[in-house]
Amino acid sequence: MTSPDLTQANIDKIATLFPSVVTENFDADGNPVQAVDFDLLRQELSDHIVEGPQERYRLDWPGKRAAAFTANAPIAKTLRPVREESVDFDTTKNLFIEGDNLDALKLLQESYLGKVKLIYIDPPYNTGNDFVYNDDFAESVEEYLVRSGQVGDSGARLTANTESNGRFHSDWLSMMYPRLKLARNLLAADGVLVMSIDDNESANLRKLAEEVFGPRSFIAQLAIQVNPRGRHLDRFIAKTHESLLVFVRDPLSDAITGVEKDGRMADEYNRVDESGPYRLLGLRNRNQAFNPSTRPNLYYPLFISPSSGRVSAVGSDEFSVQVMPDAPDGTQTCWTWSREKVAAEEALLLAERSGDDWRVFRKDYLHGTDGEVAKTLAKSVWLDPEFSNDYGRKSVKKLFGSAVMDFPKSPEFMKRIIDIACGTNGTVLDFFAGSSSMAHAVLDANLGDGGTRRFIMIQLDEQTDEKSEAASAGFATIAALSKERIRRAGVTLKSEAGMLEGTVDVGFRALRVDTTNLADTATAADDLVQTALIDAVSSVKPDRTGEDLLFQVLLDWGLELTMPIKKETIDGFEVYDVEEGALILCTRPREARDSSLSRAAAAIAERQPLRVVFLDEDFADDAERINVGQVFSERSPHTEVKTI
């Protein structure tokens, strides 16, 4: 009977925006309460590294603040299209981005904010070696010991035990932290994050993701048998599995739908009635957290027909055996269904005699009674042989003739993740793409159910080992191998598509992380000489094309990078029309210096686009600039006009 706790309400709002800044504190009575770490909040809102020595319950390591700053720091880069490496560039809805995934994730923040249904990553496992993703965090043992407080400025060791391995954990966490923070922004409200990891960092990765997404967003840590024999270096225990950490963007959403029941489960569904095969699941609820005080609606008697085994919530001449809430051992029986659900679903209930007692079950059908494919909860242990790395190697060998990747994930394993977390038309992001097993699985899943899922693969242009089969096959980088994997998988799947061949999107737009297309023209007048004036006129680098500019404009305006593009020439100008007027970019080719921008602008204004972009250098003079503005004011006043 008090007024609302506005402080707590504000903390809840901050937790929604920045879950990593919410921590625990103690009230006056010593009880733990939710609180805001203001040092971390300042870091989220600052453009420099914020220091703060306060102790708190959290995962910590040397370099964490620098990693958080890295996530928020802007970059002067863009994505450039690479048509010659793409497949079906003009029509595909899929993307392959080559470059550092930290840069790529930053560049995608506006265009794909809250639009990704599933993020899957298989990050480099921490073996104690240096990372190709160093983000300037890699350091020597000596530097680490100084920064972590284990040696003084004079070089004298301050701790009893060395911790040389600690820098590798710190480097790895610093590499992962900003990427997870950026990835969270891209997930939809019902989005799911799934991460493959081994024992070296599984505990740290879980704590790290709990900090970024919030502890309640953690769903499960699954065990996936990827190597039934174990590894030849294993001691004491044959490590046959890897972990799969599952998080959701919003723990209150229906983000995970379960897996389809299939023929491999038929042995469990060994009973049949007019609705098909089914199995029996006990109706008794054994959750020890429930009791008559917390869940009174689950405690009530059921009535059984002795002749047929049918069950009812109401007693009668036919339903004469009463199953009381008090069980024989003195405890009370708690049901998984409420009385109202039992009344509505009596046809699914069945009782069987067990000695002198009756047990109540519900029928769980292999196939949905409403015509839809029935689903069940995914198990926490996955033992399917098709999920193993052996199967992953076989799938790659089938495409390339040799196992050009050492430990590729199985496409069937990837399809299971898609099945539980993506639906039929979501966007799937993998920013440690490797050999693009996930892209292969997305194409295969679409072929199987007619879905329209889209993928975004991001892979660093990391060099292949010169002694590897990939290098022997002519692939200089993992990114090149990854793109070829998608091409070959697409050709194979199209040949199997039959009637669906024309409807399955097996293409991708290849993009590359590069420096900005804009030249640095911020030169003081006193620093210019007459011969350099002409070089200071253009704001665009001389090696960049109109299509390069177009994709930077798409990023700046927050538009998706797979929108259809139509290129044409109007009065000598190159005109790029994105999705029939969502955006039009107009640029003057170098060979068309005599063309009039006013005439081209008038033709564009007649189409009444939503957005138009011109180059500043394409205006002949101020009079033409004013004239173009007047044209749009009169013919298309709603158009947003910008100039580069």
mmCIF file of C-alpha atoms in Angstrom, residues 466-604:
data_model
loop_
_atom_site.group_PDB
_atom_site.id
_atom_site.type_symbol
_atom_site.label_atom_id
_atom_site.label_comp_id
_atom_site.label_asym_id
_atom_site.label_seq_id
_atom_site.Cartn_x
_atom_site.Cartn_y
_atom_site.Cartn_z
ATOM 1 C CA GLU A 466 50.254 -23.427 -46.476
ATOM 2 C CA LYS A 467 50.503 -27.155 -45.699
ATOM 3 C CA SER A 468 46.739 -27.683 -45.504
ATOM 4 C CA GLU A 469 44.487 -29.421 -48.013
ATOM 5 C CA ALA A 470 42.671 -26.119 -48.473
ATOM 6 C CA ALA A 471 45.858 -24.402 -49.620
ATOM 7 C CA SER A 472 46.682 -27.352 -51.861
ATOM 8 C CA ALA A 473 43.229 -26.998 -53.412
ATOM 9 C CA GLY A 474 43.969 -23.353 -54.258
ATOM 10 C CA PHE A 475 42.206 -21.538 -51.419
ATOM 11 C CA ALA A 476 44.437 -18.788 -50.052
ATOM 12 C CA THR A 477 41.976 -17.716 -47.353
ATOM 13 C CA ILE A 478 39.257 -19.331 -45.276
ATOM 14 C CA ALA A 479 36.831 -16.703 -46.605
ATOM 15 C CA ALA A 480 37.509 -17.830 -50.189
ATOM 16 C CA LEU A 481 36.896 -21.449 -49.187
ATOM 17 C CA SER A 482 33.745 -20.448 -47.329
ATOM 18 C CA LYS A 483 32.254 -18.664 -50.351
ATOM 19 C CA GLU A 484 33.055 -21.580 -52.635
ATOM 20 C CA ARG A 485 31.356 -23.927 -50.164
ATOM 21 C CA ILE A 486 28.123 -21.929 -50.518
ATOM 22 C CA ARG A 487 28.396 -21.870 -54.334
ATOM 23 C CA ARG A 488 28.879 -25.631 -54.569
ATOM 24 C CA ALA A 489 26.190 -26.371 -52.010
ATOM 25 C CA GLY A 490 23.812 -24.158 -53.989
ATOM 26 C CA VAL A 491 24.505 -25.999 -57.245
ATOM 27 C CA THR A 492 23.988 -29.376 -55.559
ATOM 28 C CA LEU A 493 20.782 -28.333 -53.833
ATOM 29 C CA LYS A 494 19.329 -26.762 -56.991
ATOM 30 C CA SER A 495 19.895 -30.026 -58.825
ATOM 31 C CA GLU A 496 17.878 -31.765 -56.091
ATOM 32 C CA ALA A 497 15.163 -29.122 -55.911
ATOM 33 C CA GLY A 498 13.029 -30.399 -58.790
ATOM 34 C CA MET A 499 9.873 -28.282 -58.988
ATOM 35 C CA LEU A 500 11.239 -25.920 -56.331
ATOM 36 C CA GLU A 501 14.373 -25.023 -58.305
ATOM 37 C CA GLY A 502 13.173 -21.555 -59.237
ATOM 38 C CA THR A 503 11.901 -20.697 -55.761
ATOM 39 C CA VAL A 504 14.915 -21.535 -53.569
ATOM 40 C CA ASP A 505 17.400 -18.669 -53.094
ATOM 41 C CA VAL A 506 20.890 -20.221 -53.225
ATOM 42 C CA GLY A 507 22.756 -16.986 -53.973
ATOM 43 C CA PHE A 508 24.571 -14.412 -51.870
ATOM 44 C CA ARG A 509 25.829 -10.853 -52.174
ATOM 45 C CA ALA A 510 29.532 -10.773 -51.411
ATOM 46 C CA LEU A 511 30.654 -7.681 -49.496
ATOM 47 C CA ARG A 512 34.045 -6.710 -48.122
ATOM 48 C CA VAL A 513 34.929 -4.575 -45.101
ATOM 49 C CA ASP A 514 37.035 -1.648 -46.330
ATOM 50 C CA THR A 515 37.947 1.907 -45.472
ATOM 51 C CA THR A 516 35.327 4.582 -46.034
ATOM 52 C CA ASN A 517 34.593 5.647 -49.612
ATOM 53 C CA LEU A 518 34.946 9.291 -48.658
ATOM 54 C CA ALA A 519 38.232 11.121 -49.080
ATOM 55 C CA ASP A 520 39.714 13.294 -46.359
ATOM 56 C CA THR A 521 39.108 16.810 -47.670
ATOM 57 C CA ALA A 522 39.518 18.563 -44.327
ATOM 58 C CA THR A 523 42.609 20.519 -45.401
ATOM 59 C CA ALA A 524 43.331 23.988 -44.119
ATOM 60 C CA ALA A 525 43.499 26.662 -46.818
ATOM 61 C CA ASP A 526 47.060 27.562 -45.897
ATOM 62 C CA ASP A 527 48.133 23.967 -46.529
ATOM 63 C CA LEU A 528 46.794 23.881 -50.094
ATOM 64 C CA VAL A 529 48.879 24.655 -53.125
ATOM 65 C CA GLN A 530 47.446 25.502 -56.525
ATOM 66 C CA THR A 531 48.252 22.097 -58.031
ATOM 67 C CA ALA A 532 46.462 20.265 -55.197
ATOM 68 C CA LEU A 533 43.207 22.198 -55.426
ATOM 69 C CA ILE A 534 41.703 19.860 -58.009
ATOM 70 C CA ASP A 535 42.368 16.868 -55.716
ATOM 71 C CA ALA A 536 40.441 18.546 -52.897
ATOM 72 C CA VAL A 537 37.258 19.004 -54.934
ATOM 73 C CA SER A 538 35.951 15.454 -54.859
ATOM 74 C CA SER A 539 34.763 13.966 -51.569
ATOM 75 C CA VAL A 540 34.966 10.420 -52.976
ATOM 76 C CA LYS A 541 38.133 8.344 -53.292
ATOM 77 C CA PRO A 542 39.158 7.937 -56.958
ATOM 78 C CA ASP A 543 39.084 4.113 -56.899
ATOM 79 C CA ARG A 544 35.466 3.865 -55.676
ATOM 80 C CA THR A 545 32.433 3.219 -57.874
ATOM 81 C CA GLY A 546 28.852 4.404 -57.710
ATOM 82 C CA GLU A 547 27.847 0.998 -56.360
ATOM 83 C CA ASP A 548 30.449 1.336 -53.583
ATOM 84 C CA LEU A 549 28.855 4.622 -52.621
ATOM 85 C CA LEU A 550 25.393 3.104 -52.775
ATOM 86 C CA PHE A 551 26.165 0.475 -50.135
ATOM 87 C CA GLN A 552 27.686 3.047 -47.800
ATOM 88 C CA VAL A 553 24.528 5.135 -48.206
ATOM 89 C CA LEU A 554 22.402 2.042 -47.431
ATOM 90 C CA LEU A 555 24.384 1.534 -44.230
ATOM 91 C CA ASP A 556 24.193 5.209 -43.239
ATOM 92 C CA TRP A 557 20.455 5.254 -43.804
ATOM 93 C CA GLY A 558 19.916 1.944 -41.991
ATOM 94 C CA LEU A 559 18.479 0.073 -44.979
ATOM 95 C CA GLU A 560 18.911 -3.659 -45.506
ATOM 96 C CA LEU A 561 21.774 -4.613 -47.786
ATOM 97 C CA THR A 562 19.779 -7.153 -49.812
ATOM 98 C CA MET A 563 17.170 -4.763 -51.178
ATOM 99 C CA PRO A 564 16.756 -5.061 -54.991
ATOM 100 C CA ILE A 565 18.830 -2.588 -57.001
ATOM 101 C CA LYS A 566 18.147 -1.304 -60.520
ATOM 102 C CA LYS A 567 20.870 0.637 -62.320
ATOM 103 C CA GLU A 568 20.100 2.939 -65.248
ATOM 104 C CA THR A 569 21.399 6.062 -67.002
ATOM 105 C CA ILE A 570 19.449 9.340 -66.983
ATOM 106 C CA ASP A 571 20.870 12.206 -69.024
ATOM 107 C CA GLY A 572 24.387 10.828 -68.634
ATOM 108 C CA PHE A 573 24.111 10.216 -64.861
ATOM 109 C CA GLU A 574 24.319 6.795 -63.203
ATOM 110 C CA VAL A 575 21.129 6.260 -61.214
ATOM 111 C CA TYR A 576 20.759 3.444 -58.676
ATOM 112 C CA ASP A 577 17.119 2.817 -57.737
ATOM 113 C CA VAL A 578 16.745 0.697 -54.575
ATOM 114 C CA GLU A 579 13.440 -1.156 -54.190
ATOM 115 C CA GLU A 580 11.503 1.104 -56.559
ATOM 116 C CA GLY A 581 12.125 4.415 -54.884
ATOM 117 C CA ALA A 582 13.006 3.500 -51.298
ATOM 118 C CA LEU A 583 16.325 5.162 -52.119
ATOM 119 C CA ILE A 584 17.847 6.655 -55.285
ATOM 120 C CA LEU A 585 21.528 7.516 -55.633
ATOM 121 C CA CYS A 586 22.535 9.759 -58.542
ATOM 122 C CA THR A 587 26.212 10.104 -59.510
ATOM 123 C CA ARG A 588 27.981 11.637 -62.504
ATOM 124 C CA PRO A 589 30.468 9.319 -64.266
ATOM 125 C CA ARG A 590 33.847 10.894 -64.921
ATOM 126 C CA GLU A 591 33.221 10.723 -68.660
ATOM 127 C CA ALA A 592 29.955 12.676 -68.415
ATOM 128 C CA ARG A 593 31.168 16.025 -67.105
ATOM 129 C CA ASP A 594 28.950 18.041 -69.429
ATOM 130 C CA SER A 595 25.647 16.513 -68.340
ATOM 131 C CA SER A 596 23.095 18.638 -66.501
ATOM 132 C CA LEU A 597 22.187 17.485 -63.003
ATOM 133 C CA SER A 598 19.026 19.601 -63.099
ATOM 134 C CA ARG A 599 17.496 17.507 -65.882
ATOM 135 C CA ALA A 600 18.400 14.215 -64.200
ATOM 136 C CA ALA A 601 17.037 15.474 -60.874
ATOM 137 C CA ALA A 602 13.754 16.501 -62.519
ATOM 138 C CA ALA A 603 13.321 12.993 -63.963
ATOM 139 C CA ILE A 604 14.044 11.455 -60.552
#
